[in-house]
Coordinates of C-alpha atoms in Angstrom, one line a residue:
Chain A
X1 CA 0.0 0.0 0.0
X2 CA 2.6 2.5 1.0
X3 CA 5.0 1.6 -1.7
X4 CA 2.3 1.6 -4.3
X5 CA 1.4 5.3 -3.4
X6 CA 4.6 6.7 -3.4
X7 CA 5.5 5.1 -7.2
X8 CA 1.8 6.2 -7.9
X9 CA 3.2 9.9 -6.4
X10 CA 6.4 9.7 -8.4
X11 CA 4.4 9.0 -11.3
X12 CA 2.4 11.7 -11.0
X13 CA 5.6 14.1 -10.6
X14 CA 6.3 14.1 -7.3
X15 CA 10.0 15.5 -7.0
X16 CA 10.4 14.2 -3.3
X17 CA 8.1 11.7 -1.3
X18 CA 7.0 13.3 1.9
X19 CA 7.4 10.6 4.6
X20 CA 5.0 11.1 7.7
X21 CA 4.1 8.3 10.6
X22 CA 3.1 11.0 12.9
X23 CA -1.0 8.9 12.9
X24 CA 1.0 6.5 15.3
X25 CA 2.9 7.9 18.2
X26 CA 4.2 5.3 20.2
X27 CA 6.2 3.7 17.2
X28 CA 6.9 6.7 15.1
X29 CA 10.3 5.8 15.4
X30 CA 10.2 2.4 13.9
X31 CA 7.8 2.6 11.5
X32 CA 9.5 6.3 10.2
X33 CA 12.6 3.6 9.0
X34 CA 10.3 1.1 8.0
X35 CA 8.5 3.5 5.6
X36 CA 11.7 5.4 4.4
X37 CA 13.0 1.6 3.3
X38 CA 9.9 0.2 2.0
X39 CA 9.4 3.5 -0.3
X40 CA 13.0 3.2 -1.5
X41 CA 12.6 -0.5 -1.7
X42 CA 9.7 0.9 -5.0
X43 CA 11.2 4.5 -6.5
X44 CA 14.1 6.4 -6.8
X45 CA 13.2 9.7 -5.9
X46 CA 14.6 11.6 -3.0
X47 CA 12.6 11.6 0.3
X48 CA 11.2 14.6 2.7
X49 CA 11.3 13.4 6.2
X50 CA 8.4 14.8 7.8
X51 CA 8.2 14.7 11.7
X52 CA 8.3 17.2 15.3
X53 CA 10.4 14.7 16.6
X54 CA 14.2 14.8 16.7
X55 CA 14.5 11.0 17.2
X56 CA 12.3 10.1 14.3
X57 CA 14.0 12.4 11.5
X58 CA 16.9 11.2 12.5
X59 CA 16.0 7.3 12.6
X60 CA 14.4 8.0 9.0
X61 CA 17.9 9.9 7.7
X62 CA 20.0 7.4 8.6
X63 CA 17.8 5.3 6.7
X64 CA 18.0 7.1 3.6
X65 CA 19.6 6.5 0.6
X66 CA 19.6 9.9 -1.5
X67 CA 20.0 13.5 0.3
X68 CA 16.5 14.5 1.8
X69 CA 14.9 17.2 3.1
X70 CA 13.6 17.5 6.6
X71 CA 10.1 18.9 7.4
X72 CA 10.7 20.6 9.6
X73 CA 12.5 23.2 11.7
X74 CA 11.8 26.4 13.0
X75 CA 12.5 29.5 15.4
X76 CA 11.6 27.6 18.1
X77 CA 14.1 27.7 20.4
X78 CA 14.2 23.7 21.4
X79 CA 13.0 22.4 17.9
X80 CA 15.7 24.2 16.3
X81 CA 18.6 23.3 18.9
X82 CA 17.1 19.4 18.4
X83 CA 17.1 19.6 14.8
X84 CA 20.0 21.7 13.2
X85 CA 22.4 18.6 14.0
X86 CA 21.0 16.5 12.6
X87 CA 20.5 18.4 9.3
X88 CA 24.3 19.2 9.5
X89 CA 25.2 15.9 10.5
X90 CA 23.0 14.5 7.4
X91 CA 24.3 17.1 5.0
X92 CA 20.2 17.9 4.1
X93 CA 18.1 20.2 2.7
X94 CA 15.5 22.0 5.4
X95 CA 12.0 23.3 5.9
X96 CA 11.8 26.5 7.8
X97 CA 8.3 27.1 9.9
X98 CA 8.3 31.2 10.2
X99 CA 7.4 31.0 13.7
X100 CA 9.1 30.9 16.6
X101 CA 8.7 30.6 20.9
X102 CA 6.1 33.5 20.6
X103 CA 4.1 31.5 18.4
X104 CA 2.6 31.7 14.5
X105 CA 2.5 35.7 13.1
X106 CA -0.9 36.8 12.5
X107 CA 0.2 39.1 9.9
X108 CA 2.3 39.0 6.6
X109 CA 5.3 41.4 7.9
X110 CA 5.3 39.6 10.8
X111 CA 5.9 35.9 8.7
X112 CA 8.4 37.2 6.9
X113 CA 10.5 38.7 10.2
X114 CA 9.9 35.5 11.6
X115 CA 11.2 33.6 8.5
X116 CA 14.0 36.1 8.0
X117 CA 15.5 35.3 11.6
X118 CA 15.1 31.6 10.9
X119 CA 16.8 32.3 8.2
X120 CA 19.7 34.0 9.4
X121 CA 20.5 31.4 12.0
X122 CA 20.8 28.6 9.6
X123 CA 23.1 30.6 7.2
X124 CA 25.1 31.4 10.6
X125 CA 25.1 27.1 11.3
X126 CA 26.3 27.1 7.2
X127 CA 23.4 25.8 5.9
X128 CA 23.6 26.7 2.3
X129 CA 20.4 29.3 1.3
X130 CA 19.2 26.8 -2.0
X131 CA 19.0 24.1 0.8
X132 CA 16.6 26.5 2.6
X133 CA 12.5 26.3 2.2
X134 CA 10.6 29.0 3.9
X135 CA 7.0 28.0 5.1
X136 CA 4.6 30.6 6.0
X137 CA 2.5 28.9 7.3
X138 CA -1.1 28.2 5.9
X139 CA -3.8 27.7 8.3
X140 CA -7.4 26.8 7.6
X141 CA -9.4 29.8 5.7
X142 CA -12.3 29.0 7.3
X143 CA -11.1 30.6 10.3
X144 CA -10.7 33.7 9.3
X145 CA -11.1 35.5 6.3
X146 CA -7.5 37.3 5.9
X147 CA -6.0 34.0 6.9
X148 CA -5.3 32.9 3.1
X149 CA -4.3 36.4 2.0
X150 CA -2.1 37.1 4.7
X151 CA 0.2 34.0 3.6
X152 CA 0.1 35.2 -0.3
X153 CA 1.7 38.3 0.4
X154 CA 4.3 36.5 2.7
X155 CA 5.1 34.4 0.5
X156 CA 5.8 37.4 -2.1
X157 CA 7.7 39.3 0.7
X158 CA 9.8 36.4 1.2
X159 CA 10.7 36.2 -2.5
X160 CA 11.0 40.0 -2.5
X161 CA 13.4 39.9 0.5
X162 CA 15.5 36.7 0.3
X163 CA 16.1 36.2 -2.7
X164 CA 18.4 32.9 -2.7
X165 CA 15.7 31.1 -0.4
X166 CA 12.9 28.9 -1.7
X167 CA 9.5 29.1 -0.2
X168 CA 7.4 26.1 0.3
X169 CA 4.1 25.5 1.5
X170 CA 1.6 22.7 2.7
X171 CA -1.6 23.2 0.3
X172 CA -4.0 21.1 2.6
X173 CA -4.4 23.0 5.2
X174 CA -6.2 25.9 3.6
X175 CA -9.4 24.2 2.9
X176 CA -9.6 22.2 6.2
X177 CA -13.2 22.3 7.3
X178 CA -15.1 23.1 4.0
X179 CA -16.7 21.0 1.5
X180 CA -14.6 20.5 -2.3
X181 CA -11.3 20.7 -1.0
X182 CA -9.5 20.5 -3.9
X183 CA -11.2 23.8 -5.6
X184 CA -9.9 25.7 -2.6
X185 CA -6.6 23.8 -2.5
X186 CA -6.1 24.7 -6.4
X187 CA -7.0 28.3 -5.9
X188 CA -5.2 28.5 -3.5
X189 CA -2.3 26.9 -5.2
X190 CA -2.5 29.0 -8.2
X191 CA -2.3 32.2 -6.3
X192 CA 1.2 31.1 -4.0
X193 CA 2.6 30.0 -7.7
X194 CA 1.4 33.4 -8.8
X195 CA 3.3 35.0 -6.1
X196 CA 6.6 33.1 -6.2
X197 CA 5.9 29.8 -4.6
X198 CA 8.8 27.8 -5.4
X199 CA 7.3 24.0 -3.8
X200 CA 4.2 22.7 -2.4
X201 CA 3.3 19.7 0.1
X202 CA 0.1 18.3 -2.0
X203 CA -1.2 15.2 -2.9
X204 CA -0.3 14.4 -6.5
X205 CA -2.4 11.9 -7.1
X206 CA -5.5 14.7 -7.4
X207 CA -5.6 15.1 -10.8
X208 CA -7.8 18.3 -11.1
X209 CA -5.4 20.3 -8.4
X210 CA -2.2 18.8 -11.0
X211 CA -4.3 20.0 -14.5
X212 CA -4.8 23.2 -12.7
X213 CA -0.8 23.6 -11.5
X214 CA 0.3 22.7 -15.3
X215 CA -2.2 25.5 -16.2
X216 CA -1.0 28.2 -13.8
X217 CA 2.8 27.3 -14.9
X218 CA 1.4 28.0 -18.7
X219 CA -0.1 31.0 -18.4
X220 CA 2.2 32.4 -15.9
X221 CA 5.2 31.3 -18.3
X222 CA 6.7 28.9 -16.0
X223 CA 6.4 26.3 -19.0
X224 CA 7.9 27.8 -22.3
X225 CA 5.1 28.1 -25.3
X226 CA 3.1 25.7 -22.9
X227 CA 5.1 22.6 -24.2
X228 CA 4.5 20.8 -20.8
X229 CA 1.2 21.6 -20.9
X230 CA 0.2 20.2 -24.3
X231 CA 2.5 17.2 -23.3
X232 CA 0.3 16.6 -20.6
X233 CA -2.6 17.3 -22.7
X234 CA -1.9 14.4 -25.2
X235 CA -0.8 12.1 -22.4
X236 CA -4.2 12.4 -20.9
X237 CA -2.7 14.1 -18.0
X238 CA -5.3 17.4 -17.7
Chain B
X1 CA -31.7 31.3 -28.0
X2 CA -29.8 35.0 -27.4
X3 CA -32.1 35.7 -25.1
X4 CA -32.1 32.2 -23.1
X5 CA -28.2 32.8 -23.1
X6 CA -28.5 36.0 -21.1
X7 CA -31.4 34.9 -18.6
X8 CA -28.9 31.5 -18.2
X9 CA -25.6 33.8 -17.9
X10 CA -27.5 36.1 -15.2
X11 CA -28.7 33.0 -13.8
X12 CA -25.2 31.8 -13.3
X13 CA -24.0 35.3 -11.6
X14 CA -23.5 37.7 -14.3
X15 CA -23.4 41.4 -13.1
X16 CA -23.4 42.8 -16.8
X17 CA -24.0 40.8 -20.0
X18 CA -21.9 41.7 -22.7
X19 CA -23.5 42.2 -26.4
X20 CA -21.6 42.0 -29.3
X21 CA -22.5 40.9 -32.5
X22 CA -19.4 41.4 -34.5
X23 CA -19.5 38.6 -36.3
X24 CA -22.0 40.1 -38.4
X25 CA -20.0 43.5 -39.9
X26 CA -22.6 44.0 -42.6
X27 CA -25.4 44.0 -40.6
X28 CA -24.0 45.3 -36.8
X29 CA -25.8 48.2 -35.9
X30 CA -29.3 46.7 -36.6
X31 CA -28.1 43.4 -34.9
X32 CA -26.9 45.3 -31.6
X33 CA -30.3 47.2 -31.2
X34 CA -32.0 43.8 -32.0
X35 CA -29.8 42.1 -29.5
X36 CA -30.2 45.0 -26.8
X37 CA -34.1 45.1 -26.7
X38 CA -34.4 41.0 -27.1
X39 CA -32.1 40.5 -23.6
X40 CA -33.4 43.8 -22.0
X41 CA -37.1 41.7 -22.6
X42 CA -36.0 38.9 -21.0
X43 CA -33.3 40.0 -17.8
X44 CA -33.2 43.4 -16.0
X45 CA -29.4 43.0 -15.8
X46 CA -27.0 46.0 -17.0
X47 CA -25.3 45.4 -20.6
X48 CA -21.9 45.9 -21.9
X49 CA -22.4 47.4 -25.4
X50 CA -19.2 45.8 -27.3
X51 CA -18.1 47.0 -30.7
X52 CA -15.3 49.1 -31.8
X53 CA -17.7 50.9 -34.5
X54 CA -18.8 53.8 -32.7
X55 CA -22.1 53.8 -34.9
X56 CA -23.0 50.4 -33.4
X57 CA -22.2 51.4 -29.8
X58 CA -24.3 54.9 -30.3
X59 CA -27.3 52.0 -31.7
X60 CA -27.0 49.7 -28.6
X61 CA -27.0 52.6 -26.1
X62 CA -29.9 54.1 -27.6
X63 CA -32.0 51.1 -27.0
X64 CA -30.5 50.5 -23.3
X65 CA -32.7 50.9 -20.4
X66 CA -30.4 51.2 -18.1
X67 CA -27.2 52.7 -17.4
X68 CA -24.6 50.7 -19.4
X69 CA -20.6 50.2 -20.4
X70 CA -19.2 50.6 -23.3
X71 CA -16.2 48.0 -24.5
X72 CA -14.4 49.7 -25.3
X73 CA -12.3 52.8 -25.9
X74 CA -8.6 53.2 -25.8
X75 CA -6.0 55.6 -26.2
X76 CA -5.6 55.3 -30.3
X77 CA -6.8 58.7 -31.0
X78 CA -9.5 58.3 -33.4
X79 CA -10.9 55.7 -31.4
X80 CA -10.9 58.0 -28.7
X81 CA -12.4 61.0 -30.1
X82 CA -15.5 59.0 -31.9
X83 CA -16.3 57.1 -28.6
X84 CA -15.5 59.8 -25.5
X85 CA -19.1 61.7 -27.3
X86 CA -21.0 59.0 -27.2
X87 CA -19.5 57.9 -23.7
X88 CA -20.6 61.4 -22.1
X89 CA -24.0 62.0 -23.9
X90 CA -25.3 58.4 -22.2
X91 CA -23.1 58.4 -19.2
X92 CA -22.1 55.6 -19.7
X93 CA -19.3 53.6 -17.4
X94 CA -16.1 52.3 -20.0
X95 CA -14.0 49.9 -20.4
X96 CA -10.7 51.5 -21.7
X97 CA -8.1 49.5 -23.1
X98 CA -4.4 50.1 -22.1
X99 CA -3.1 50.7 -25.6
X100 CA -2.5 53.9 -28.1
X101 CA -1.6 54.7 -31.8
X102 CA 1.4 53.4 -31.5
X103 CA 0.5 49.4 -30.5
X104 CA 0.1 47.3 -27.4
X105 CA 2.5 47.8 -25.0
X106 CA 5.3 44.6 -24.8
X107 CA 5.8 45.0 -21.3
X108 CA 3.8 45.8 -18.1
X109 CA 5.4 49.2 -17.7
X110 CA 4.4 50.3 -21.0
X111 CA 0.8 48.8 -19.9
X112 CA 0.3 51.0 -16.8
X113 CA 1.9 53.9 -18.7
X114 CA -1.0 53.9 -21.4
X115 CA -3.3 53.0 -18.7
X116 CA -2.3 56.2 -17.1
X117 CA -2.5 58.1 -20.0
X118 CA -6.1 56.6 -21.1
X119 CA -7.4 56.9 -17.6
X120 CA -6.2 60.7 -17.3
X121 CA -7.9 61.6 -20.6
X122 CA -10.6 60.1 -19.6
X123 CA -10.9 62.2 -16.3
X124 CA -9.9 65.5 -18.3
X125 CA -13.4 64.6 -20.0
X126 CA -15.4 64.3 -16.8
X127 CA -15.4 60.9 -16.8
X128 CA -15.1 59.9 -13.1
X129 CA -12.7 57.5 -11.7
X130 CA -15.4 55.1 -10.3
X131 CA -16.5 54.6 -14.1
X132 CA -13.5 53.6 -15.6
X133 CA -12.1 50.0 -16.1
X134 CA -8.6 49.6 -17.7
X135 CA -8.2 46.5 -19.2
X136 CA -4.9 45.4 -19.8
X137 CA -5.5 43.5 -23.1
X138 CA -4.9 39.4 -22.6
X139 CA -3.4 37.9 -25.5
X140 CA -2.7 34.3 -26.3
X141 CA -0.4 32.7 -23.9
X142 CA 0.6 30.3 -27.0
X143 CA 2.4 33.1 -28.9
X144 CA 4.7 33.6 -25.7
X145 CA 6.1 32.5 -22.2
X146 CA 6.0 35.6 -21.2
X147 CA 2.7 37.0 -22.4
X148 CA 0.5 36.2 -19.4
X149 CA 2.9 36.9 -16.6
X150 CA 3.1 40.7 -18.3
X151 CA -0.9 41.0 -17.6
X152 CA -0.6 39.8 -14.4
X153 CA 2.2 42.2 -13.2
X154 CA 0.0 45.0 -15.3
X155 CA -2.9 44.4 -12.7
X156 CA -0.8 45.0 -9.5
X157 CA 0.5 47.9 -10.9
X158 CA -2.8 49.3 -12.6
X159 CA -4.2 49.1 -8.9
X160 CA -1.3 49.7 -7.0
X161 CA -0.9 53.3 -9.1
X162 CA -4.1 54.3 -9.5
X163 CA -6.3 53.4 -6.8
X164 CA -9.9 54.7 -7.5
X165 CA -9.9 52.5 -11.1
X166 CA -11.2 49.4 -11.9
X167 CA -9.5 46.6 -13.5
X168 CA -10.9 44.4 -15.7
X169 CA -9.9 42.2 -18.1
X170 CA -11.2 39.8 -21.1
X171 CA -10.3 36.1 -19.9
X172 CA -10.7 33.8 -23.0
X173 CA -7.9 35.2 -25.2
X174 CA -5.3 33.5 -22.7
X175 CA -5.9 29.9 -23.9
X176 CA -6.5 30.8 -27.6
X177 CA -5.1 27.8 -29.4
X178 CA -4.9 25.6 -26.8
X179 CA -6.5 22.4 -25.5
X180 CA -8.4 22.2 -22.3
X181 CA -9.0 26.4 -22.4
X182 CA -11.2 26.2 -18.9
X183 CA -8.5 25.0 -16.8
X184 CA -6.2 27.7 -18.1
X185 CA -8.5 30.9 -17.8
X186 CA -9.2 29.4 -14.6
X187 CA -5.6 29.6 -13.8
X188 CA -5.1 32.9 -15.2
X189 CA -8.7 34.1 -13.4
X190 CA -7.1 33.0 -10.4
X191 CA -4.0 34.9 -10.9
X192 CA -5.6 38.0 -11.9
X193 CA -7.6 38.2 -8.7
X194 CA -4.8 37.6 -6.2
X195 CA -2.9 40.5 -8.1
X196 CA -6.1 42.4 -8.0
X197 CA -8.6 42.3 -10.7
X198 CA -12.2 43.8 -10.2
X199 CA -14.2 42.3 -13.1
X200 CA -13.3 40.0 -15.7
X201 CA -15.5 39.3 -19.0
X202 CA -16.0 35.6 -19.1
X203 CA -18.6 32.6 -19.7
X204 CA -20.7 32.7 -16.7
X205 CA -22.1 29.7 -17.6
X206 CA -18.5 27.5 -17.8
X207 CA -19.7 25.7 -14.5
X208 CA -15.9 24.7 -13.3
X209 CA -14.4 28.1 -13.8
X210 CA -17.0 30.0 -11.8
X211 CA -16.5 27.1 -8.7
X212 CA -13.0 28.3 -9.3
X213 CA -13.3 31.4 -9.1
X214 CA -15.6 31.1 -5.7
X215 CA -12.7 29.1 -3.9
X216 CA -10.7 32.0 -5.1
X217 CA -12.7 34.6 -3.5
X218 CA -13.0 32.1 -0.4
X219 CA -8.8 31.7 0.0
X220 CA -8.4 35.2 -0.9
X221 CA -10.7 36.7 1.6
X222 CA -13.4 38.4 -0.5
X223 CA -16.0 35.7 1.0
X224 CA -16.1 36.6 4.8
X225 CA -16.2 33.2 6.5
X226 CA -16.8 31.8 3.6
X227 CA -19.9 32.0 3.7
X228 CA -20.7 32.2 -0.6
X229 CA -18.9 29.9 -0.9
X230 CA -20.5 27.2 1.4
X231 CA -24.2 28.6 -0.7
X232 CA -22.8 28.1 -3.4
X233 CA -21.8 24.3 -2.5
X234 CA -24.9 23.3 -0.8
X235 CA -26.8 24.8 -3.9
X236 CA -25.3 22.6 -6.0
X237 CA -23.0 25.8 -7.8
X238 CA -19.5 24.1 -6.9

């Protein structure tokens, strides 16, 4: 089952297979190497090591066969202290949460502070800034109605501000709560792209958020006289 | 049938129907005041006169009941001079397009700098602010990589320069040539609201972009809460 979806992922253009146990607690450690094997044991591609816990990235790095990325770190105080070793022990790339001990910004300047000092501390532990991926963030829109925005203009700030850095996101979230997921997820994924997203967290396997990415990189001229686009066309792919 | 396609298109959430009949040059100016009475029996919504014949537009707006648009003028001089008349006489709003004698801008600078040109014309006339809608003329992604991303950057700046305007623009042109053309004016309807567009001439009745462009509104925060959005669902609209 695992291994299936993850060649099914790659398949569907997956550049890295995020790798989460998190569902099960007590064994997140053993089952984090279990999965990184088993989906390495299927595909090729590189894996994103997805946990809160120190022990568990690490049990599913050492695991790993390619360079990953972990997902993730952030301003907090312990979390980054726990983690930053690892990644330099690991050599990986990283997620960056812009938050830190005081909690998740409510506003777009304060995302981008947030990110920037994050920032600045892993350039100062010589992590290299392409191995960097901002994330502002996204929290469910149906709990507020700036909530969405807010992130969209981070996400430009951050491209505006740092410009070596990649910013990342986990779609999801945003449409947590509210019936047709994937319209809100796709709108929502069109506008970050449209506003420098660099990577997203999504499921790849949901063809109408996919069509709808390859659509957003042709009009916004991501994909050259739309040759991806028409590839995907005539491959059945939209 | 004309007139089933405007109840249907106000049905589906039209705030203005468009009316052109340009594919009949010979016979236009009978056709639009044809055209204009035939909806105006069947919908009480506003119309969008559209030619570029001034003859036809003066024909359409003669036969309006209400107050209308015209689509459109623009800052080619003739164009100008025949239309701003007709514009004033039925205080009419207008759609102006961001473009002169000498071509269609090739950049978004050279976009907002006709835009700004047009728009102050048009206020020299007594046109007021609240009336005018620059559009910044979508042409076919397929002729270009670049083509749609200049539109996009046109609309922040267009709204970012000149605050009291309104920007609209024509969707369909951006998937001219190209398979699957729903899922790519939804992507670039996506993109041009994020970046700030007010209105957009499109097919109201294209039941996947209009979902779109709800979860757009939703992420975005023009739906408070929401709460269109969830209508809109539980009405069967999404």
């Amino acid at each position: 089952m695992l291994q299936r979806e993850a060649v099914l992922q790659v398949e569907a253009g997956a550049d890295y297979v995020d790798v989460n146990v998190g569902t099960f607690v007590d064994q997140e450690e053993a089952l984090m190497r279990w999965a990184v094997e088993m989906i390495q044991d299927g595909t090729e591609v590189p894996l994103c090591i997805d946990s809160a816990d120190p022990n568990v990235v690490e049990a599913g790095l050492q695991a790993c066969r390619k360079r990953a990325i972990v997902n993730s770190i952030s301003g907090e105080r312990s979390r980054f202290d726990d983690l930053i070793g690892i990644v330099k022990k690991h050599d990986t790339a990283v997620i960056g949460l812009t938050m830190d001990d005081s909690g998740i910004p409510e506003d777009a300047e304060g995302l981008v502070e947030k990110g920037g000092a994050l920032l600045e501390n892993l350039l100062a532990q010589g992590v290299s800034a392409a191995d960097i991926y901002l994330d502002p963030l996204v929290r469910p829109v149906s709990t507020g109605p700036g909530v969405g925005l807010i992130v969209i203009r981070a996400i430009e700030r951050l491209k505006r501000t740092f410009e070596d850095v990649q910013v990342v996101c986990g779609l999801s979230n945003i449409s947590y709560g509210l019936p047709r997921r994937s319209l809100l997820n796709g709108a929502f994924l069109v506008a970050a792209v449209s506003a420098g997203l660099d990577a997203a967290i999504l499921d790849p396997l949901d063809g109408s958020l996919m069509g709808l990415l390859r659509a957003a990189e042709a009009v916004l001229g991501h994909d050259a006289y739309c040759l991806d686009y028409i590839r995907a066309y005539r491959d059945g792919r939209l």
